[in-house]
Coordinates of C-alpha atoms and ligand atoms in Angstrom, one line a residue:
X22 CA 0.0 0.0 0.0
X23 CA 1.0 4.0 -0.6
X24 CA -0.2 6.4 2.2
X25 CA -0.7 10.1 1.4
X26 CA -0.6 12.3 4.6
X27 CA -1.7 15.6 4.3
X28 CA -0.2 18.0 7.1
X29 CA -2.1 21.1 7.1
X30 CA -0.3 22.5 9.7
X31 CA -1.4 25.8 10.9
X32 CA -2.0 26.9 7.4
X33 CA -6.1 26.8 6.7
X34 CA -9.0 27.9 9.1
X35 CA -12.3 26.0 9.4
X36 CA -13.8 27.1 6.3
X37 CA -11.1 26.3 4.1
X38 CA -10.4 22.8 6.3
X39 CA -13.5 22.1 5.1
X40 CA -13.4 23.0 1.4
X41 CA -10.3 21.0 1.3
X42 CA -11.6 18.3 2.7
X43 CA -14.1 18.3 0.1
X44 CA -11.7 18.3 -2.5
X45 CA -9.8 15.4 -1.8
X46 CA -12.7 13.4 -1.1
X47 CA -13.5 13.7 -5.1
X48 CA -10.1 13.7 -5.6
X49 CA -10.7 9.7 -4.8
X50 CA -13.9 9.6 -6.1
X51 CA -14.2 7.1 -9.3
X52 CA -11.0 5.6 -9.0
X53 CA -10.1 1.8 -8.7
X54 CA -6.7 1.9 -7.0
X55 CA -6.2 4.2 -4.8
X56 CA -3.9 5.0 -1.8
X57 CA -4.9 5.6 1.9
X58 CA -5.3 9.1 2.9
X59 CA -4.7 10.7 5.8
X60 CA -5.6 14.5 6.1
X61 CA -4.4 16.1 9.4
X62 CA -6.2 19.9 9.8
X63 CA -5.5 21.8 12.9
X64 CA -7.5 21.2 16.0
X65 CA -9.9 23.8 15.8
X66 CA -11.0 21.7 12.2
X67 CA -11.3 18.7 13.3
X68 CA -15.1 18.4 14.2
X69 CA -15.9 20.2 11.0
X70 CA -14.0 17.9 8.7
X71 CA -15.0 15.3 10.4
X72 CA -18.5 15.1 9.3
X73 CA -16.6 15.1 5.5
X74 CA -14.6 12.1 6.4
X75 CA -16.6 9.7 8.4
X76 CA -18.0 6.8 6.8
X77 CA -15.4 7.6 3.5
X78 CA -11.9 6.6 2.4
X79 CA -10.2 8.9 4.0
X80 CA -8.8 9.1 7.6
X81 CA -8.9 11.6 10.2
X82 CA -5.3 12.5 12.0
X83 CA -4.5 15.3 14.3
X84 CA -1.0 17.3 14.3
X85 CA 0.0 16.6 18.0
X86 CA -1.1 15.1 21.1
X87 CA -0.3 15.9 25.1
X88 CA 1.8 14.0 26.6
X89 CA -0.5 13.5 29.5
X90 CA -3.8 11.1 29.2
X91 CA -6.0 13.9 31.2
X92 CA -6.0 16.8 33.5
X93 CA -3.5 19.9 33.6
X94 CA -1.5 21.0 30.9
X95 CA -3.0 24.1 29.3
X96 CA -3.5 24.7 25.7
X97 CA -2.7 21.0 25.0
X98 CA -5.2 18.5 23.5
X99 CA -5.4 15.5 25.2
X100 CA -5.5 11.5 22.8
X101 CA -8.9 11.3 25.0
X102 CA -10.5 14.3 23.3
X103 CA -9.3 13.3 19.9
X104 CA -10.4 10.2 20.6
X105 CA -14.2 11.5 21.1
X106 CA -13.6 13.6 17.6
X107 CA -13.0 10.4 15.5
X108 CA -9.4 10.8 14.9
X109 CA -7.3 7.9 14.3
X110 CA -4.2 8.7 13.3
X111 CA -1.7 11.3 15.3
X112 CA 1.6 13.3 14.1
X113 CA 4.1 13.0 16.8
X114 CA 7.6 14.4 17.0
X115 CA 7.2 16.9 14.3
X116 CA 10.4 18.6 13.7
X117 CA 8.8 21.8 14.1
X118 CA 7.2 20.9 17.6
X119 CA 11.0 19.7 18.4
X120 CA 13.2 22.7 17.1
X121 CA 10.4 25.8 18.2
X122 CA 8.7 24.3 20.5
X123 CA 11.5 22.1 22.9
X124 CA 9.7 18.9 22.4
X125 CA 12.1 16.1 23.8
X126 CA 12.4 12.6 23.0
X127 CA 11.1 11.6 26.2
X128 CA 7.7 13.9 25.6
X129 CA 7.4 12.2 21.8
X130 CA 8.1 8.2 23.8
X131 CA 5.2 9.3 26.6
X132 CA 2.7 10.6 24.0
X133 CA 3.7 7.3 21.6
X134 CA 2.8 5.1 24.8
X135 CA -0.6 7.0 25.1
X136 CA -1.7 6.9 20.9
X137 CA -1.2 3.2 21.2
X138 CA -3.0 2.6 24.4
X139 CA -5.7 4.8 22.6
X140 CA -5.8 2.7 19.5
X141 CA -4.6 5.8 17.5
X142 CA -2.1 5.3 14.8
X143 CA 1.3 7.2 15.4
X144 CA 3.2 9.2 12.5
X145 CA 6.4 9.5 14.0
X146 CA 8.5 12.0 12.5
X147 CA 12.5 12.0 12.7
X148 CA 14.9 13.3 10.3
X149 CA 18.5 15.3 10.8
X150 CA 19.8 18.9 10.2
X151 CA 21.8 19.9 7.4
X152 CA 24.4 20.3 9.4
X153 CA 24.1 17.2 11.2
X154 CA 24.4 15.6 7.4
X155 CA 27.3 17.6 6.3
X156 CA 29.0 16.1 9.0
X157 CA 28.3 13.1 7.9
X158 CA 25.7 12.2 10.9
X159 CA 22.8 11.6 9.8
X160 CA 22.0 8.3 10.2
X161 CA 23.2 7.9 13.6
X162 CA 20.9 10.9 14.6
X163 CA 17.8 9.3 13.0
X164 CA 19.3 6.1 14.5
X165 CA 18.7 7.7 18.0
X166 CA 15.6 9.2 17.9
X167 CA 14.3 6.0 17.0
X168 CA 16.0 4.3 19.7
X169 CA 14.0 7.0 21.9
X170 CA 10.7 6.1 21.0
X171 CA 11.4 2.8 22.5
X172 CA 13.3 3.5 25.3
X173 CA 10.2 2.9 27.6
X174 CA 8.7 -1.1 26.5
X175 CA 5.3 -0.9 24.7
X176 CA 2.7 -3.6 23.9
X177 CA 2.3 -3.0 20.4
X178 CA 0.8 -6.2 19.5
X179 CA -0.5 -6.0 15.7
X180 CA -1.3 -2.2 16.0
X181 CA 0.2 -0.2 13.0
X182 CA 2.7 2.2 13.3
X183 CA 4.1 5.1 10.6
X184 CA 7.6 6.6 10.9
X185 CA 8.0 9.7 8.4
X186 CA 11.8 10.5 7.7
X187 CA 11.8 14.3 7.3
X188 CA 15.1 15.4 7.1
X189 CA 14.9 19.1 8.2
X190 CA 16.5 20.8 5.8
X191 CA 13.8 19.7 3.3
X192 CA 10.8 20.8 5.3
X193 CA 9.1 23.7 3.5
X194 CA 12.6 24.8 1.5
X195 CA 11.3 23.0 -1.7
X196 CA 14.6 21.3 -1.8
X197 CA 13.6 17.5 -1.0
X198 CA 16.6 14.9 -0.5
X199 CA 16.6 12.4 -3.9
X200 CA 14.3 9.4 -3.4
X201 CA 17.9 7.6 -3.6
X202 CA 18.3 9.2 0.1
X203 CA 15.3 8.2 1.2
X204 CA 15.4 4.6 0.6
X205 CA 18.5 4.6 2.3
X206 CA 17.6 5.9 5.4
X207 CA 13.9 4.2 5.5
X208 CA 16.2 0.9 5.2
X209 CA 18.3 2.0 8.1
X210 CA 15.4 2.9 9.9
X211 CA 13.9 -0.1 9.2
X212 CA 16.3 -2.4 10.6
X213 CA 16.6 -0.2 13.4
X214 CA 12.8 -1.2 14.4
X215 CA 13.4 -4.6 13.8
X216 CA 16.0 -4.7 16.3
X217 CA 14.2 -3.0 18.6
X218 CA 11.0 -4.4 18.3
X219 CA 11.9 -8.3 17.0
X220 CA 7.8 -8.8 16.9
X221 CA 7.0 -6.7 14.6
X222 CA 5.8 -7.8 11.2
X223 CA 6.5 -6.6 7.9
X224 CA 3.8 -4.7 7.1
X225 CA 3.1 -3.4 10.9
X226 CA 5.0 -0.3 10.0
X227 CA 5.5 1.6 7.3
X228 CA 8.1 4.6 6.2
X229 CA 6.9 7.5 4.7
X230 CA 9.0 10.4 3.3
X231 CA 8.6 13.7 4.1
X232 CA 9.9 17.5 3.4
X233 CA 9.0 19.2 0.2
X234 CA 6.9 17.0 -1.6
X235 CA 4.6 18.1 -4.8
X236 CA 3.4 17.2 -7.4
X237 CA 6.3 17.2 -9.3
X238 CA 8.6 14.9 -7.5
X239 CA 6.2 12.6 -5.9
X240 CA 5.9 9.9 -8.0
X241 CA 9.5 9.4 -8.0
X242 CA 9.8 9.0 -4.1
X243 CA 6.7 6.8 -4.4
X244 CA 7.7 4.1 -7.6
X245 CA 10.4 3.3 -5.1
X246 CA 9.5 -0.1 -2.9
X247 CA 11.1 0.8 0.5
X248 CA 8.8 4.0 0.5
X249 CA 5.2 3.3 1.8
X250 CA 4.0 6.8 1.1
X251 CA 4.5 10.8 1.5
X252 CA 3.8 13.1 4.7
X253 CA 3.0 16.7 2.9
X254 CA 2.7 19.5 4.3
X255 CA 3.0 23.1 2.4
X256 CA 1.7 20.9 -0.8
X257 CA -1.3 19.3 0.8
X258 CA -3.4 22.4 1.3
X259 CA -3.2 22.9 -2.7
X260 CA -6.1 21.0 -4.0
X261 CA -4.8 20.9 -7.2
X262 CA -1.4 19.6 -6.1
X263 CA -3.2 17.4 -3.6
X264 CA -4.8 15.7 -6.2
X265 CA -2.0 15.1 -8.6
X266 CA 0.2 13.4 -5.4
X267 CA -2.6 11.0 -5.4
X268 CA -3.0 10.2 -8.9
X269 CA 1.3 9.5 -8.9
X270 CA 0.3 7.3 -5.4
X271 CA -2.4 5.2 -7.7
X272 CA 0.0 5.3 -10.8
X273 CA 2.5 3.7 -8.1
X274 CA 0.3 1.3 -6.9
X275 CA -1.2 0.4 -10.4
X276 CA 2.6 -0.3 -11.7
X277 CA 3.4 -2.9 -8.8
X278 CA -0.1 -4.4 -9.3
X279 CA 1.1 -4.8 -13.0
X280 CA 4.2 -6.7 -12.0
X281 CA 2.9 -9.3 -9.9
Ligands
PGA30 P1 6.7 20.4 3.5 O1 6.4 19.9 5.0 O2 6.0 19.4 2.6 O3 6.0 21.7 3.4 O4 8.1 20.4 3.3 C1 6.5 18.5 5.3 C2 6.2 18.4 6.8 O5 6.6 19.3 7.6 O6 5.6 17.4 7.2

């Protein structure tokens, strides 16, 4: 399978949430192969999209979670309350919660304990600076913020789980790494979950790329096998773009079909 997340970030209001919405919705109308979609508005659109979304083919996600199940921590939205709005899947450890925002690895491993505990599907973001590549790091710093996740044991069981490698400098710079980049660090990541999580199954998790994705480039990050799909963010609140990522997501899925 391809997934196609759409990260609206702060972006769109209600209105436009909901227009959007819409849009993708016949975007996936009519077609015979198509690739699961995951739209994450902000908060205050969730209610209002919902209605759009339940009982379709495309899923509900929210942007971030608190790190506590209930009670005191202001402005935060608890995995409870999105819960109760019909979300299923959640963005955690965005790079832009960690760099602005001081989220820590041990924040993203609680909130991870409490989406799984909650039965909603984690999109677990990691990815390194430019810096951090020139020096030739990179893969030991995605190495170790997937090491964090784990730190603390969870019972996973058969629940699904998405990582999105999104090195930074790509986020929202319209220079993505080359699909060649990707697949190597999805395969790194993905024997670095296997060794941390031995029970896993194949297609329990999947790696999505992320960081200036369009309609342009898409298809080429998506033909290749070792990536399960594309977290977009500036891109996904252009319909027209939107809709183009998809039809390269079906084009993707209609060429493997083809071959087996
Ligand atoms: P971008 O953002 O597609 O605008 O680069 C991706 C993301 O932040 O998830």
């Amino acid at each position: 399978m391809k997934t196609i997340i759409g990260n609206w970030k702060m972006n769109v209001g209600v209105r436009e949430s909901v227009a959007l919405a819409r849009g993708v919705l016949y975007a996936l109308r009519g077609k015979s192969v198509v690739p699961e979609v995951v739209i994450c508005p902000s908060f205050i659109a969730l209610s209002e999209v919902r209605k759009i979304t339940a009982k379709s083919r495309i899923a509900l996600g929210s942007q971030n979670s608190g790190f506590l199940e209930t009670g005191a921590l202001t402005g935060e939205i608890s995995v409870r309350q999105l819960e109760e709005l019909g979300v299923s899947h959640v963005i955690l450890g965005h790079s832009e919660r960690r760099q602005l925002l001081g989220e820590t690895n041990e924040m993203i491993q609680k909130k991870l304990a409490l989406a799984v505990k909650h039965q909603l599907i984690p999109i677990l973001c990691v990815g390194e600076t430019r810096e951090e590549r020139e020096q030739g790091k990179a893969k030991e710093v995605v190495i170790a913020q997937v090491k964090a996740m784990f730190a603390e044991k969870i019972s996973f069981k058969k629940f699904p789980l998405f990582f999105a490698y999104e090195p930074i400098w790509a986020i929202g710079t319209g220079k993505a790494a080359t699909p060649a980049d990707a697949v190597e660090m999805h395969q790194v990541i993905r024997q670095t979950i296997k060794e941390l999580v031995p029970s896993f199954s194949e297609k329990q998790v999947s790696i999505l790329y992320g960081g200036s994705i369009d309609s342009k480039n898409a298809y080429a990050f998506l033909r290749e096998q070792e990536v399960d799909g594309v977290l977009v963010g500036g891109a996904s609140v252009k319909l027209s773009q939107m809709r183009e990522i998809i039809d390269a997501a079906s084009d993707a899925l209609e060429s493997t079909l083809s071959l087996t």
